[in-house]
Amino acid sequence: VYGTPPEQAILVNTNVLIMSIGATATFKVRLNTLVTSPTTVTVSRLSGDTNIAVLSSGSLVFNTTNWDTYQSVTLQAGPATPTNASAVIRCSALGIADTDVTALALYNWALASRGSTITGSNGANWDKLIDGVTTGYTATTGFGYTFWTNAVNAPGSMTLDLKGLCAISSMK
């Protein structure tokens, strides 16, 4: 095969990771091309709320046998995290361009999937509802969210229309 090989890059399975306050969430990291020697990808918080932290897998080693296999990184939004905090998590390795993931920690949020809708009263930030987005790793309809914290007229009510039979793995 002729041509210039692609530049080494750090790949992640998502650019935005949403979690609730006090919870953990996981994203995955791998390389785009074969490495000739072990390559360490360091994962750390670059900026943002200090209560959002890398809980596990802050150092990932890729070699000739696992360069194309995703490795998990777990983040945690501590219980003292302020309302609706965010942080930039950086994946870096010597000689490779950095890749960032934005971590969002939200209070009182609800998710809907596969075409579901969320309606209600007294909620805040209904404009942030992102239902209908296609995710990069499932090729199905993604999720939406809303939250009530700091709404002047909270608490309110919410209706989640799942649009059909489905399994719910988590509701907070």
CSV table of C-alpha atoms in Angstrom, one decimal:
chain,number,residue,atom,x,y,z
A,1,VAL,CA,0.0,0.0,0.0
A,2,TYR,CA,1.3,3.4,-1.0
A,3,GLY,CA,0.7,6.8,0.5
A,4,THR,CA,1.4,8.6,3.7
A,5,PRO,CA,0.1,6.9,6.8
A,6,PRO,CA,-2.4,8.8,8.9
A,7,GLU,CA,-1.0,10.9,11.9
A,8,GLN,CA,-1.4,9.1,15.2
A,9,ALA,CA,-4.5,10.3,17.0
A,10,ILE,CA,-6.3,9.7,20.3
A,11,LEU,CA,-9.9,8.6,19.7
A,12,VAL,CA,-12.8,8.8,22.2
A,13,ASN,CA,-16.3,7.3,22.0
A,14,THR,CA,-17.9,10.6,23.0
A,15,ASN,CA,-17.0,14.3,23.2
A,16,VAL,CA,-19.6,15.1,25.8
A,17,LEU,CA,-20.2,13.0,28.9
A,18,ILE,CA,-23.3,13.7,31.0
A,19,MET,CA,-23.6,12.5,34.6
A,20,SER,CA,-25.6,13.4,37.7
A,21,ILE,CA,-24.1,15.0,40.8
A,22,GLY,CA,-22.5,12.3,43.1
A,23,ALA,CA,-22.4,9.7,40.3
A,24,THR,CA,-19.8,8.3,38.0
A,25,ALA,CA,-19.8,8.0,34.2
A,26,THR,CA,-17.4,6.3,31.8
A,27,PHE,CA,-16.0,7.2,28.4
A,28,LYS,CA,-13.6,5.1,26.2
A,29,VAL,CA,-10.2,5.9,24.6
A,30,ARG,CA,-8.2,4.2,21.9
A,31,LEU,CA,-5.6,5.1,19.2
A,32,ASN,CA,-6.4,5.3,15.5
A,33,THR,CA,-3.3,3.5,14.1
A,34,LEU,CA,-0.8,0.9,15.1
A,35,VAL,CA,2.0,2.0,17.4
A,36,THR,CA,5.6,0.8,17.2
A,37,SER,CA,6.3,1.0,20.9
A,38,PRO,CA,4.1,1.3,24.0
A,39,THR,CA,2.3,4.7,24.1
A,40,THR,CA,0.9,6.1,27.3
A,41,VAL,CA,-2.2,8.3,27.2
A,42,THR,CA,-2.6,10.4,30.3
A,43,VAL,CA,-6.2,11.5,31.2
A,44,SER,CA,-6.6,14.5,33.5
A,45,ARG,CA,-8.9,17.4,34.2
A,46,LEU,CA,-7.7,20.4,32.2
A,47,SER,CA,-10.1,23.0,33.4
A,48,GLY,CA,-13.5,23.6,35.0
A,49,ASP,CA,-15.0,22.4,38.3
A,50,THR,CA,-12.5,20.6,40.5
A,51,ASN,CA,-15.2,18.4,41.9
A,52,ILE,CA,-15.3,16.5,38.6
A,53,ALA,CA,-12.4,14.2,38.7
A,54,VAL,CA,-10.8,11.2,36.9
A,55,LEU,CA,-11.7,8.3,39.2
A,56,SER,CA,-9.9,5.5,37.4
A,57,SER,CA,-7.7,4.9,34.4
A,58,GLY,CA,-5.8,8.2,34.4
A,59,SER,CA,-3.0,6.4,32.6
A,60,LEU,CA,-3.7,4.1,29.6
A,61,VAL,CA,-1.0,2.1,27.9
A,62,PHE,CA,-1.4,1.1,24.3
A,63,ASN,CA,0.9,-1.2,22.4
A,64,THR,CA,1.0,-3.3,19.2
A,65,THR,CA,-1.7,-5.7,20.4
A,66,ASN,CA,-4.3,-3.3,22.0
A,67,TRP,CA,-3.9,0.1,20.2
A,68,ASP,CA,-7.4,-0.4,18.6
A,69,THR,CA,-9.2,-1.6,21.7
A,70,TYR,CA,-11.1,0.9,23.7
A,71,GLN,CA,-10.0,1.4,27.3
A,72,SER,CA,-12.4,2.8,29.9
A,73,VAL,CA,-11.9,6.0,31.9
A,74,THR,CA,-14.3,6.7,34.8
A,75,LEU,CA,-15.1,10.2,36.0
A,76,GLN,CA,-16.9,11.2,39.2
A,77,ALA,CA,-18.9,14.3,40.0
A,78,GLY,CA,-18.5,14.6,43.8
A,79,PRO,CA,-21.5,15.2,46.0
A,80,ALA,CA,-20.2,18.8,46.7
A,81,THR,CA,-20.3,19.6,43.0
A,82,PRO,CA,-22.1,22.9,42.4
A,83,THR,CA,-25.3,22.9,40.4
A,84,ASN,CA,-24.7,22.0,36.7
A,85,ALA,CA,-20.9,21.9,36.8
A,86,SER,CA,-18.6,21.2,33.8
A,87,ALA,CA,-15.0,20.3,33.3
A,88,VAL,CA,-12.7,19.7,30.3
A,89,ILE,CA,-11.0,16.3,30.5
A,90,ARG,CA,-7.9,16.0,28.4
A,91,CYS,CA,-6.4,12.9,26.9
A,92,SER,CA,-2.8,13.5,25.9
A,93,ALA,CA,0.3,11.5,24.8
A,94,LEU,CA,3.8,12.5,23.8
A,95,GLY,CA,3.9,13.5,20.1
A,96,ILE,CA,0.1,13.1,19.5
A,97,ALA,CA,-2.5,15.9,19.4
A,98,ASP,CA,-4.6,16.2,22.5
A,99,THR,CA,-8.3,15.1,22.6
A,100,ASP,CA,-10.7,16.7,25.0
A,101,VAL,CA,-14.0,15.4,26.5
A,102,THR,CA,-16.4,17.8,28.2
A,103,ALA,CA,-17.9,16.4,31.4
A,104,LEU,CA,-21.3,17.8,32.5
A,105,ALA,CA,-22.6,17.1,36.0
A,106,LEU,CA,-26.3,18.0,36.3
A,107,TYR,CA,-28.7,18.2,39.1
A,108,ASN,CA,-32.3,16.9,38.7
A,109,TRP,CA,-32.1,15.8,35.1
A,110,ALA,CA,-34.1,13.3,33.1
A,111,LEU,CA,-33.1,11.4,30.0
A,112,ALA,CA,-35.3,10.3,27.1
A,113,SER,CA,-34.2,8.0,24.3
A,114,ARG,CA,-35.3,6.6,21.0
A,115,GLY,CA,-37.6,9.4,20.0
A,116,SER,CA,-39.0,10.0,23.5
A,117,THR,CA,-40.3,13.4,24.4
A,118,ILE,CA,-40.2,15.3,27.7
A,119,THR,CA,-42.8,17.9,28.5
A,120,GLY,CA,-43.7,19.6,31.7
A,121,SER,CA,-44.3,22.7,33.7
A,122,ASN,CA,-42.1,24.8,35.9
A,123,GLY,CA,-38.9,23.3,34.4
A,124,ALA,CA,-35.8,25.1,33.6
A,125,ASN,CA,-33.7,25.0,30.5
A,126,TRP,CA,-36.3,23.3,28.2
A,127,ASP,CA,-34.2,24.7,25.4
A,128,LYS,CA,-31.5,22.2,26.3
A,129,LEU,CA,-33.7,19.3,25.3
A,130,ILE,CA,-31.6,17.4,22.8
A,131,ASP,CA,-33.8,14.4,22.1
A,132,GLY,CA,-33.4,13.1,18.6
A,133,VAL,CA,-29.7,13.4,18.3
A,134,THR,CA,-27.9,10.4,16.9
A,135,THR,CA,-25.1,9.1,19.0
A,136,GLY,CA,-21.8,8.1,17.4
A,137,TYR,CA,-21.6,4.7,19.1
A,138,THR,CA,-25.2,3.2,18.9
A,139,ALA,CA,-26.5,4.6,15.6
A,140,THR,CA,-29.9,5.0,17.3
A,141,THR,CA,-31.7,8.1,18.5
A,142,GLY,CA,-29.9,9.6,21.4
A,143,PHE,CA,-31.1,11.4,24.5
A,144,GLY,CA,-32.5,14.6,25.8
A,145,TYR,CA,-32.5,16.2,29.2
A,146,THR,CA,-33.9,18.9,31.3
A,147,PHE,CA,-33.4,19.9,34.9
A,148,TRP,CA,-35.2,21.9,37.6
A,149,THR,CA,-32.5,23.3,39.7
A,150,ASN,CA,-32.6,27.1,40.1
A,151,ALA,CA,-35.9,27.4,38.3
A,152,VAL,CA,-37.8,30.3,39.8
A,153,ASN,CA,-41.0,28.3,40.0
A,154,ALA,CA,-39.6,24.8,40.8
A,155,PRO,CA,-40.6,22.2,41.6
A,156,GLY,CA,-42.7,21.3,38.7
A,157,SER,CA,-44.0,18.3,36.9
A,158,MET,CA,-42.6,16.2,34.0
A,159,THR,CA,-44.1,13.8,31.5
A,160,LEU,CA,-41.8,11.3,29.8
A,161,ASP,CA,-43.4,9.7,26.7
A,162,LEU,CA,-41.3,6.7,25.8
A,163,LYS,CA,-43.1,6.2,22.4
A,164,GLY,CA,-43.4,2.5,22.9
A,165,LEU,CA,-42.2,-0.5,25.0
A,166,CYS,CA,-38.7,-0.2,26.3
A,167,ALA,CA,-36.4,-1.0,29.2
A,168,ILE,CA,-35.4,1.8,31.6
A,169,SER,CA,-32.0,1.3,33.1
A,170,SER,CA,-31.9,4.4,35.2
A,171,MET,CA,-34.1,7.3,36.3
A,172,LYS,CA,-32.9,9.9,38.7
